[in-house]
Amino acid sequence: MAEILPIKAWRYADAYTPIMEELTAPLFDVVTARQRKLLYEHPLNSIHLSVPQGDNASEQALNTLNSWKSNGVIRQDMKPGIYVYYQYFRLPGEHDERCRKGFIAQIKAYDWTEDIILRHENTIVSAVNDRIDLLKTTQIQTSPTHGLYEDKDEQLVGYMDDAIRNPIYDLEDYQGVREVMAIIDDPQIVSHFIKVLSDKQVILADGHHRLEGAIAYRKAMEGALPEEKWKGYDYHLMYLTNTSGNHLKILPTHRLFYGMELSHDFFLKEVSEWFEIKKFGDPEELGAYAFHKTHTFGLVMGEESYMLQFKEERMGEINSHLPESIRNLDLVVLHEVLFSRILNIHIADQRTSEQLAYERNFSKCISEVRSGKVSFAVITRELELEQVLEVCRSGEVMPQKSTYFYPKTLGGLLFASIKQDEFEFEYEAFFK
């Protein structure tokens, strides 16, 4: 099953520890244009590696990386370790603090067909190609993807709790989340982490584009370095959390639609063939609506808002080829009926359609509609973790941007090199 290794991480030099909040950045697929502009102003912010600027962005990232290495901005830990990573957070309206516990390690970039890392959603092609190019050029991984493993006995949490008492970083990020990181480099304890994961499958919670890029790079490099047992290009940086005894929260991702050619009245008429439509009093109140019923959505169009409830008697007309675990999911129904059947964008084409966008921030959905930039917004409800697990086990995938695991991991806390001379170590010692 899953093979993990400790990391000889590159990290900002100790002199920069007091200003780590200025050097970290959101993940490439969630950082906003405004955030980028602000972060780019700091010449040492990690965004220069994760979302580089310019016409030849990947080469620019490589130049920055080499400069930081030669000038001692970042240094490599010569002793490989497991990086314990705790995120302390509250959701809106909550008083009690939550803590998501996990650790960062290297994991083999298993192909999806190997059924060791299981995905649950489709990807957007352009974003994958961008990640492949950046990885190929720089051979550095700037942020971990997020994987889930199932261990009801919680065999690792005691070691992590002990380590986190002596953190290397303790800071607040752009989400208002307290980010705490520590290192475990005791070979015996590291070996135990490897052993526990060795009989597990890993469910990919976040980072489908980055992992797909790593898989593509591994395939492209297959057969290279035949004399090496441990090859850097085989591995991928991942944050691993246990599905048991952990605070795993999935927030909804709403849908924005651009350039609708149908009139509002005709569109609503078409929608009414599939959904019960009820006018909703105030669009801004949809963000706090509970959405208890399955297949229920909010629709914001112009100055009006509506509640849509799918007509269950029509379920037999759609997605009959899909297993039950995915056929009934809200977003599967939404994408098949609203975007495919009514708006005539085939499911396969939705991955690359410029008419579809994905937005977690409810207020931004409202403002985009009111500005006239967006034809309409569909407000969705959150998924349950068990639903995601069922989809992964079925071998099917949900529409792109179906899940938003919160909080997001933070970029810039550490970097993992797959460049062979920086990756090399006698990892065999951890398997004895």
Tab-separated table of C-alpha atoms in Angstrom:
chain	number	residue	atom	x	y	z
A	1	MET	CA	0.000	0.000	0.000
A	2	ALA	CA	1.151	3.597	0.602
A	3	GLU	CA	4.902	4.084	0.810
A	4	ILE	CA	5.981	7.263	2.568
A	5	LEU	CA	9.426	8.656	3.303
A	6	PRO	CA	10.708	11.397	5.615
A	7	ILE	CA	11.802	14.654	3.963
A	8	LYS	CA	15.110	16.489	3.790
A	9	ALA	CA	13.145	19.706	3.592
A	10	TRP	CA	14.290	23.070	2.369
A	11	ARG	CA	13.142	25.784	4.777
A	12	TYR	CA	13.657	29.483	5.289
A	13	ALA	CA	16.860	30.127	7.265
A	14	ASP	CA	16.401	30.516	11.026
A	15	ALA	CA	16.920	34.269	10.779
A	16	TYR	CA	13.590	34.513	8.935
A	17	THR	CA	11.532	32.569	11.496
A	18	PRO	CA	10.207	35.739	13.229
A	19	ILE	CA	8.717	36.963	9.916
A	20	MET	CA	7.308	33.670	8.604
A	21	GLU	CA	3.837	35.219	8.361
A	22	GLU	CA	5.267	37.530	5.670
A	23	LEU	CA	6.845	34.659	3.724
A	24	THR	CA	4.014	32.115	3.545
A	25	ALA	CA	1.222	32.192	0.947
A	26	PRO	CA	-2.133	30.579	0.100
A	27	LEU	CA	-2.132	27.608	-2.265
A	28	PHE	CA	-1.873	28.394	-5.988
A	29	ASP	CA	-5.523	27.552	-6.706
A	30	VAL	CA	-7.053	29.639	-3.900
A	31	VAL	CA	-4.847	32.739	-3.827
A	32	THR	CA	-6.818	35.702	-5.135
A	33	ALA	CA	-5.546	38.354	-7.548
A	34	ARG	CA	-5.453	40.924	-4.750
A	35	GLN	CA	-3.558	38.583	-2.452
A	36	ARG	CA	-1.036	37.867	-5.209
A	37	LYS	CA	-0.413	41.538	-5.836
A	38	LEU	CA	0.330	42.137	-2.159
A	39	LEU	CA	2.466	39.012	-1.734
A	40	TYR	CA	4.538	39.727	-4.854
A	41	GLU	CA	5.682	42.950	-3.213
A	42	HIS	CA	7.793	40.948	-0.743
A	43	PRO	CA	10.836	39.690	-2.688
A	44	LEU	CA	11.226	36.633	-0.461
A	45	ASN	CA	7.608	35.485	-0.249
A	46	SER	CA	7.111	31.855	-1.275
A	47	ILE	CA	4.558	32.894	-3.910
A	48	HIS	CA	7.505	33.648	-6.211
A	49	LEU	CA	8.037	29.862	-6.344
A	50	SER	CA	4.447	28.623	-6.226
A	51	VAL	CA	2.780	31.155	-8.564
A	52	PRO	CA	5.646	32.823	-10.425
A	53	GLN	CA	5.088	35.898	-12.598
A	54	GLY	CA	6.109	36.693	-16.144
A	55	ASP	CA	5.880	35.248	-19.638
A	56	ASN	CA	8.335	32.471	-18.787
A	57	ALA	CA	7.075	31.936	-15.271
A	58	SER	CA	8.669	28.530	-14.604
A	59	GLU	CA	12.135	29.771	-15.586
A	60	GLN	CA	11.609	32.794	-13.380
A	61	ALA	CA	10.757	30.494	-10.469
A	62	LEU	CA	13.930	28.470	-11.110
A	63	ASN	CA	16.071	31.606	-11.103
A	64	THR	CA	14.479	32.709	-7.834
A	65	LEU	CA	14.989	29.271	-6.295
A	66	ASN	CA	18.667	29.146	-7.261
A	67	SER	CA	19.211	32.653	-5.930
A	68	TRP	CA	17.589	31.818	-2.595
A	69	LYS	CA	19.709	28.680	-2.259
A	70	SER	CA	23.011	30.389	-3.091
A	71	ASN	CA	22.276	33.376	-0.840
A	72	GLY	CA	21.206	31.264	2.120
A	73	VAL	CA	17.603	32.462	2.146
A	74	ILE	CA	16.517	28.829	2.304
A	75	ARG	CA	18.579	25.951	3.674
A	76	GLN	CA	18.129	22.201	3.498
A	77	ASP	CA	17.683	20.048	6.589
A	78	MET	CA	20.362	17.386	6.196
A	79	LYS	CA	18.526	14.961	8.464
A	80	PRO	CA	15.233	13.722	7.018
A	81	GLY	CA	12.163	13.987	9.200
A	82	ILE	CA	8.409	13.809	9.517
A	83	TYR	CA	6.965	17.320	9.844
A	84	VAL	CA	4.092	17.403	12.324
A	85	TYR	CA	1.548	19.999	11.257
A	86	TYR	CA	-1.356	21.176	13.454
A	87	GLN	CA	-3.937	23.764	12.402
A	88	TYR	CA	-6.014	25.457	15.099
A	89	PHE	CA	-9.170	27.193	13.886
A	90	ARG	CA	-12.745	28.238	14.555
A	91	LEU	CA	-15.641	28.321	12.124
A	92	PRO	CA	-17.884	31.418	12.026
A	93	GLY	CA	-20.128	31.549	15.085
A	94	GLU	CA	-18.127	28.944	17.016
A	95	HIS	CA	-16.512	29.582	20.381
A	96	ASP	CA	-14.577	26.349	20.860
A	97	GLU	CA	-11.320	25.961	18.976
A	98	ARG	CA	-10.835	23.017	16.633
A	99	CYS	CA	-7.506	21.388	15.824
A	100	ARG	CA	-6.740	19.384	12.695
A	101	LYS	CA	-3.755	17.145	13.373
A	102	GLY	CA	-1.504	15.681	10.718
A	103	PHE	CA	2.009	15.356	9.375
A	104	ILE	CA	3.875	16.110	6.150
A	105	ALA	CA	5.907	13.439	4.399
A	106	GLN	CA	6.855	12.278	0.915
A	107	ILE	CA	4.603	9.704	-0.712
A	108	LYS	CA	5.052	7.843	-3.970
A	109	ALA	CA	3.179	9.554	-6.796
A	110	TYR	CA	1.021	6.518	-7.443
A	111	ASP	CA	-0.999	6.440	-10.632
A	112	TRP	CA	-4.750	6.488	-10.038
A	113	THR	CA	-5.027	2.982	-11.543
A	114	GLU	CA	-2.892	1.552	-8.726
A	115	ASP	CA	-5.746	2.215	-6.243
A	116	ILE	CA	-3.396	3.356	-3.489
A	117	ILE	CA	-4.150	7.071	-3.686
A	118	LEU	CA	-7.840	7.510	-4.427
A	119	ARG	CA	-9.212	10.684	-6.021
A	120	HIS	CA	-12.752	11.986	-5.740
A	121	GLU	CA	-13.079	14.812	-8.269
A	122	ASN	CA	-12.175	15.803	-11.810
A	123	THR	CA	-9.434	18.299	-12.597
A	124	ILE	CA	-9.149	21.346	-14.839
A	125	VAL	CA	-6.696	20.577	-17.651
A	126	SER	CA	-4.992	23.978	-17.863
A	127	ALA	CA	-4.196	23.945	-14.138
A	128	VAL	CA	-2.602	20.477	-14.396
A	129	ASN	CA	-0.378	21.524	-17.318
A	130	ASP	CA	0.758	24.569	-15.361
A	131	ARG	CA	1.823	22.391	-12.417
A	132	ILE	CA	3.649	19.886	-14.664
A	133	ASP	CA	5.678	22.654	-16.279
A	134	LEU	CA	6.592	24.226	-12.947
A	135	LEU	CA	7.617	20.899	-11.374
A	136	LYS	CA	9.646	19.839	-14.400
A	137	THR	CA	11.567	23.130	-14.470
A	138	THR	CA	12.199	23.741	-10.765
A	139	GLN	CA	12.108	20.183	-9.335
A	140	ILE	CA	10.799	21.696	-6.110
A	141	GLN	CA	7.434	21.185	-4.394
A	142	THR	CA	6.283	24.341	-2.667
A	143	SER	CA	3.216	23.089	-0.812
A	144	PRO	CA	1.776	19.726	0.230
A	145	THR	CA	-1.367	18.200	-1.141
A	146	HIS	CA	-3.778	16.841	1.486
A	147	GLY	CA	-4.423	13.128	1.911
A	148	LEU	CA	-6.616	11.217	4.337
A	149	TYR	CA	-5.877	7.826	5.851
A	150	GLU	CA	-8.042	5.697	8.116
A	151	ASP	CA	-6.572	4.593	11.455
A	152	LYS	CA	-9.228	4.090	14.115
A	153	ASP	CA	-6.558	3.149	16.686
A	154	GLU	CA	-4.892	6.570	16.241
A	155	GLN	CA	-1.434	5.030	16.464
A	156	LEU	CA	0.484	8.207	15.562
A	157	VAL	CA	-1.231	10.991	17.459
A	158	GLY	CA	0.769	10.476	20.675
A	159	TYR	CA	4.066	11.010	18.852
A	160	MET	CA	2.657	14.080	17.117
A	161	ASP	CA	1.327	15.570	20.353
A	162	ASP	CA	4.756	15.132	21.971
A	163	ALA	CA	6.543	16.774	19.042
A	164	ILE	CA	4.205	19.753	18.715
A	165	ARG	CA	5.159	20.899	22.221
A	166	ASN	CA	8.454	22.086	20.712
A	167	PRO	CA	7.417	23.779	17.467
A	168	ILE	CA	9.721	25.262	14.853
A	169	TYR	CA	6.897	27.534	13.661
A	170	ASP	CA	3.854	28.995	15.379
A	171	LEU	CA	2.078	31.678	13.350
A	172	GLU	CA	-1.285	32.974	12.175
A	173	ASP	CA	-2.102	32.705	8.477
A	174	TYR	CA	-4.306	34.581	6.006
A	175	GLN	CA	-7.346	32.506	7.062
A	176	GLY	CA	-6.958	33.439	10.731
A	177	VAL	CA	-5.758	29.886	11.334
A	178	ARG	CA	-2.969	29.210	13.815
A	179	GLU	CA	-0.339	27.134	12.023
A	180	VAL	CA	2.059	25.096	14.173
A	181	MET	CA	4.823	22.840	12.863
A	182	ALA	CA	7.372	20.554	14.515
A	183	ILE	CA	9.885	17.914	13.395
A	184	ILE	CA	10.201	14.230	14.269
A	185	ASP	CA	13.605	12.963	13.153
A	186	ASP	CA	14.092	10.018	15.526
A	187	PRO	CA	14.659	7.100	13.088
A	188	GLN	CA	12.640	4.631	15.188
A	189	ILE	CA	9.612	6.910	15.367
A	190	VAL	CA	9.894	7.774	11.657
A	191	SER	CA	9.987	4.028	10.913
A	192	HIS	CA	6.757	3.624	12.892
A	193	PHE	CA	5.027	6.274	10.762
A	194	ILE	CA	6.170	4.447	7.623
A	195	LYS	CA	4.916	1.119	8.981
A	196	VAL	CA	1.480	2.458	9.954
A	197	LEU	CA	0.906	3.917	6.483
A	198	SER	CA	2.258	0.850	4.687
A	199	ASP	CA	-1.096	-0.965	4.809
A	200	LYS	CA	-3.264	2.093	4.119
A	201	GLN	CA	-4.924	3.581	1.108
A	202	VAL	CA	-4.823	7.372	0.952
A	203	ILE	CA	-7.834	9.432	-0.074
A	204	LEU	CA	-6.864	12.678	-1.768
A	205	ALA	CA	-8.760	15.502	-0.080
A	206	ASP	CA	-7.093	18.451	-1.777
A	207	GLY	CA	-4.490	18.961	-4.484
A	208	HIS	CA	-5.736	16.903	-7.425
A	209	HIS	CA	-3.973	19.183	-9.924
A	210	ARG	CA	-0.611	19.103	-8.152
A	211	LEU	CA	-0.688	15.338	-7.674
A	212	GLU	CA	-1.760	14.776	-11.265
A	213	GLY	CA	1.201	16.905	-12.298
A	214	ALA	CA	3.519	14.788	-10.135
A	215	ILE	CA	2.124	11.578	-11.644
A	216	ALA	CA	2.706	12.899	-15.162
A	217	TYR	CA	6.277	13.898	-14.287
A	218	ARG	CA	6.990	10.490	-12.751
A	219	LYS	CA	5.747	8.772	-15.914
A	220	ALA	CA	7.854	11.052	-18.107
A	221	MET	CA	10.966	10.208	-16.064
A	222	GLU	CA	10.328	6.459	-15.923
A	223	GLY	CA	13.556	4.524	-16.560
A	224	ALA	CA	15.820	7.438	-15.642
A	225	LEU	CA	18.479	6.984	-12.946
A	226	PRO	CA	18.421	3.152	-13.126
A	227	GLU	CA	21.309	2.891	-10.646
A	228	GLU	CA	19.328	4.669	-7.907
A	229	LYS	CA	16.939	2.754	-5.635
A	230	TRP	CA	15.329	5.888	-4.219
A	231	LYS	CA	14.470	8.323	-6.997
A	232	GLY	CA	13.301	11.845	-6.259
A	233	TYR	CA	10.948	11.990	-9.222
A	234	ASP	CA	8.959	9.084	-7.773
A	235	TYR	CA	7.768	11.102	-4.761
A	236	HIS	CA	5.308	13.800	-3.928
A	237	LEU	CA	4.837	16.122	-0.931
A	238	MET	CA	1.692	15.376	1.082
A	239	TYR	CA	0.009	16.416	4.330
A	240	LEU	CA	-1.650	13.352	5.854
A	241	THR	CA	-4.503	13.443	8.356
A	242	ASN	CA	-6.438	10.669	10.015
A	243	THR	CA	-10.168	10.450	9.268
A	244	SER	CA	-10.698	9.246	12.856
A	245	GLY	CA	-10.653	11.644	15.787
A	246	ASN	CA	-9.881	14.685	13.657
A	247	HIS	CA	-11.505	17.973	12.721
A	248	LEU	CA	-12.135	17.550	9.012
A	249	LYS	CA	-14.452	20.216	7.659
A	250	ILE	CA	-15.670	20.464	4.055
A	251	LEU	CA	-17.051	23.822	2.938
A	252	PRO	CA	-19.206	24.301	-0.187
A	253	THR	CA	-17.884	25.681	-3.473
A	254	HIS	CA	-20.487	27.644	-5.430
A	255	ARG	CA	-20.840	27.846	-9.224
A	256	LEU	CA	-20.698	31.001	-11.368
A	257	PHE	CA	-21.899	30.992	-14.967
A	258	TYR	CA	-20.804	33.499	-17.608
A	259	GLY	CA	-22.223	34.459	-20.988
A	260	MET	CA	-25.673	32.846	-20.907
A	261	GLU	CA	-27.437	33.324	-24.220
A	262	LEU	CA	-30.914	32.391	-22.965
A	263	SER	CA	-33.223	35.078	-21.614
A	264	HIS	CA	-33.894	34.958	-17.879
A	265	ASP	CA	-37.525	34.009	-18.381
A	266	PHE	CA	-36.770	31.222	-20.835
A	267	PHE	CA	-33.966	29.923	-18.608
A	268	LEU	CA	-36.276	29.779	-15.583
A	269	LYS	CA	-38.902	28.028	-17.690
A	270	GLU	CA	-36.354	25.361	-18.655
A	271	VAL	CA	-35.203	25.033	-15.041
A	272	SER	CA	-38.812	24.574	-13.883
A	273	GLU	CA	-39.033	21.387	-15.939
A	274	TRP	CA	-36.509	19.797	-13.579
A	275	PHE	CA	-36.722	21.810	-10.355
A	276	GLU	CA	-39.410	23.230	-8.122
A	277	ILE	CA	-38.690	26.966	-8.029
A	278	LYS	CA	-39.508	29.203	-5.074
A	279	LYS	CA	-38.648	32.860	-4.894
A	280	PHE	CA	-36.313	33.700	-2.028
A	281	GLY	CA	-36.682	37.017	-0.215
A	282	ASP	CA	-33.135	38.316	0.070
A	283	PRO	CA	-30.166	36.973	-1.928
A	284	GLU	CA	-27.734	37.892	0.845
A	285	GLU	CA	-29.555	35.565	3.263
A	286	LEU	CA	-28.845	32.524	1.099
A	287	GLY	CA	-25.349	32.365	2.575
A	288	ALA	CA	-26.795	31.462	5.963
A	289	TYR	CA	-29.454	29.076	4.650
A	290	ALA	CA	-29.133	25.539	6.036
A	291	PHE	CA	-30.031	23.542	2.878
A	292	HIS	CA	-31.197	20.509	4.850
A	293	LYS	CA	-32.792	18.770	1.877
A	294	THR	CA	-30.743	16.925	-0.716
A	295	HIS	CA	-30.684	18.284	-4.280
A	296	THR	CA	-31.506	21.788	-3.065
A	297	PHE	CA	-29.678	24.852	-4.375
A	298	GLY	CA	-29.836	28.606	-4.283
A	299	LEU	CA	-29.955	30.557	-7.536
A	300	VAL	CA	-28.989	34.225	-7.732
A	301	MET	CA	-29.749	35.958	-11.035
A	302	GLY	CA	-29.967	39.697	-11.551
A	303	GLU	CA	-31.629	41.233	-8.501
A	304	GLU	CA	-33.625	38.085	-7.727
A	305	SER	CA	-32.894	34.888	-5.855
A	306	TYR	CA	-34.609	31.497	-5.830
A	307	MET	CA	-34.587	28.138	-4.115
A	308	LEU	CA	-34.348	25.155	-6.466
A	309	GLN	CA	-35.500	21.698	-5.372
A	310	PHE	CA	-34.861	18.896	-7.854
A	311	LYS	CA	-37.952	16.905	-8.814
A	312	GLU	CA	-37.083	13.491	-7.434
A	313	GLU	CA	-39.506	11.742	-9.786
A	314	ARG	CA	-37.130	12.636	-12.615
A	315	MET	CA	-34.091	10.996	-11.020
A	316	GLY	CA	-34.628	7.883	-13.120
A	317	GLU	CA	-33.929	9.939	-16.252
A	318	ILE	CA	-30.365	10.894	-15.370
A	319	ASN	CA	-27.023	9.285	-14.529
A	320	SER	CA	-28.351	5.719	-14.662
A	321	HIS	CA	-24.861	4.507	-15.649
A	322	LEU	CA	-23.320	5.735	-12.374
A	323	PRO	CA	-23.124	3.785	-9.084
A	324	GLU	CA	-25.558	4.830	-6.372
A	325	SER	CA	-22.789	6.392	-4.238
A	326	ILE	CA	-22.248	9.153	-6.779
A	327	ARG	CA	-25.445	9.220	-8.811
A	328	ASN	CA	-27.421	10.981	-6.075
A	329	LEU	CA	-24.832	13.569	-5.055
A	330	ASP	CA	-26.025	17.158	-5.259
A	331	LEU	CA	-23.278	18.390	-7.558
A	332	VAL	CA	-23.549	15.408	-9.891
A	333	VAL	CA	-27.253	16.159	-10.345
A	334	LEU	CA	-26.557	19.882	-10.740
A	335	HIS	CA	-23.883	19.466	-13.407
A	336	GLU	CA	-25.874	16.882	-15.358
A	337	VAL	CA	-29.179	18.747	-15.366
A	338	LEU	CA	-28.410	22.470	-15.183
A	339	PHE	CA	-25.139	22.708	-17.090
A	340	SER	CA	-25.373	19.712	-19.425
A	341	ARG	CA	-29.056	19.320	-20.271
A	342	ILE	CA	-30.336	22.885	-19.926
A	343	LEU	CA	-27.254	24.894	-20.947
A	344	ASN	CA	-25.935	22.253	-23.341
A	345	ILE	CA	-22.348	21.998	-22.037
A	346	HIS	CA	-21.399	18.327	-22.151
A	347	ILE	CA	-20.049	16.899	-18.890
A	348	ALA	CA	-16.635	16.235	-20.461
A	349	ASP	CA	-16.457	19.825	-21.715
A	350	GLN	CA	-17.313	21.350	-18.364
A	351	ARG	CA	-13.749	20.753	-17.149
A	352	THR	CA	-12.398	23.244	-19.685
A	353	SER	CA	-15.385	25.552	-20.141
A	354	GLU	CA	-14.625	29.251	-19.706
A	355	GLN	CA	-18.277	29.808	-18.869
A	356	LEU	CA	-18.001	27.977	-15.548
A	357	ALA	CA	-16.131	29.295	-12.522
A	358	TYR	CA	-15.944	28.148	-8.919
A	359	GLU	CA	-16.158	30.397	-5.894
A	360	ARG	CA	-16.136	29.556	-2.185
A	361	ASN	CA	-16.846	33.100	-1.011
A	362	PHE	CA	-20.605	33.646	-0.931
A	363	SER	CA	-20.366	37.446	-0.812
A	364	LYS	CA	-18.240	37.453	-3.939
A	365	CYS	CA	-20.904	35.385	-5.738
A	366	ILE	CA	-23.491	38.051	-4.929
A	367	SER	CA	-21.264	40.948	-5.970
A	368	GLU	CA	-20.277	39.256	-9.254
A	369	VAL	CA	-23.934	38.751	-10.184
A	370	ARG	CA	-24.921	42.285	-9.220
A	371	SER	CA	-22.039	43.740	-11.203
A	372	GLY	CA	-23.409	42.081	-14.324
A	373	LYS	CA	-20.179	40.147	-14.950
A	374	VAL	CA	-21.871	36.839	-14.152
A	375	SER	CA	-25.128	35.541	-15.627
A	376	PHE	CA	-26.057	33.717	-12.436
A	377	ALA	CA	-24.620	32.003	-9.358
A	378	VAL	CA	-25.662	28.623	-7.962
A	379	ILE	CA	-25.277	28.366	-4.194
A	380	THR	CA	-24.471	24.825	-3.070
A	381	ARG	CA	-24.436	22.984	0.227
A	382	GLU	CA	-21.490	21.235	1.845
A	383	LEU	CA	-20.655	17.553	1.458
A	384	GLU	CA	-20.247	15.101	4.315
A	385	LEU	CA	-16.889	13.349	4.676
A	386	GLU	CA	-18.530	9.933	4.402
A	387	GLN	CA	-19.931	10.894	1.002
A	388	VAL	CA	-16.430	11.703	-0.234
A	389	LEU	CA	-15.097	8.401	1.116
A	390	GLU	CA	-17.879	6.478	-0.646
A	391	VAL	CA	-17.094	8.124	-3.971
A	392	CYS	CA	-13.392	7.292	-3.625
A	393	ARG	CA	-14.172	3.660	-2.886
A	394	SER	CA	-16.495	3.454	-5.885
A	395	GLY	CA	-13.725	4.473	-8.288
A	396	GLU	CA	-15.855	7.292	-9.702
A	397	VAL	CA	-15.124	11.020	-9.557
A	398	MET	CA	-17.265	14.029	-8.747
A	399	PRO	CA	-17.371	17.224	-10.816
A	400	GLN	CA	-14.352	19.491	-10.471
A	401	LYS	CA	-14.207	21.704	-7.385
A	402	SER	CA	-16.710	19.579	-5.470
A	403	THR	CA	-14.959	19.874	-2.119
A	404	TYR	CA	-13.192	22.565	-0.142
A	405	PHE	CA	-11.499	21.027	2.867
A	406	TYR	CA	-11.008	23.723	5.466
A	407	PRO	CA	-8.606	25.027	6.524
A	408	LYS	CA	-6.321	24.908	3.501
A	409	THR	CA	-2.693	23.986	4.032
A	410	LEU	CA	-0.251	26.872	3.882
A	411	GLY	CA	2.464	27.284	1.271
A	412	GLY	CA	6.023	28.192	2.197
A	413	LEU	CA	6.438	26.429	5.534
A	414	LEU	CA	8.735	23.949	3.815
A	415	PHE	CA	9.785	22.893	0.322
A	416	ALA	CA	10.584	19.369	-0.893
A	417	SER	CA	13.152	18.854	-3.620
A	418	ILE	CA	12.935	15.971	-6.090
A	419	LYS	CA	16.319	16.918	-7.568
A	420	GLN	CA	18.261	13.696	-7.118
A	421	ASP	CA	21.393	15.048	-5.387
A	422	GLU	CA	19.192	16.916	-2.881
A	423	PHE	CA	16.737	14.068	-2.416
A	424	GLU	CA	19.302	11.262	-1.899
A	425	PHE	CA	19.566	9.511	1.462
A	426	GLU	CA	19.932	5.970	2.769
A	427	TYR	CA	16.189	5.610	3.279
A	428	GLU	CA	16.611	1.866	3.627
A	429	ALA	CA	17.511	2.445	7.279
A	430	PHE	CA	13.896	3.410	8.008
A	431	PHE	CA	12.584	0.068	6.718
A	432	LYS	CA	14.631	-2.255	8.948
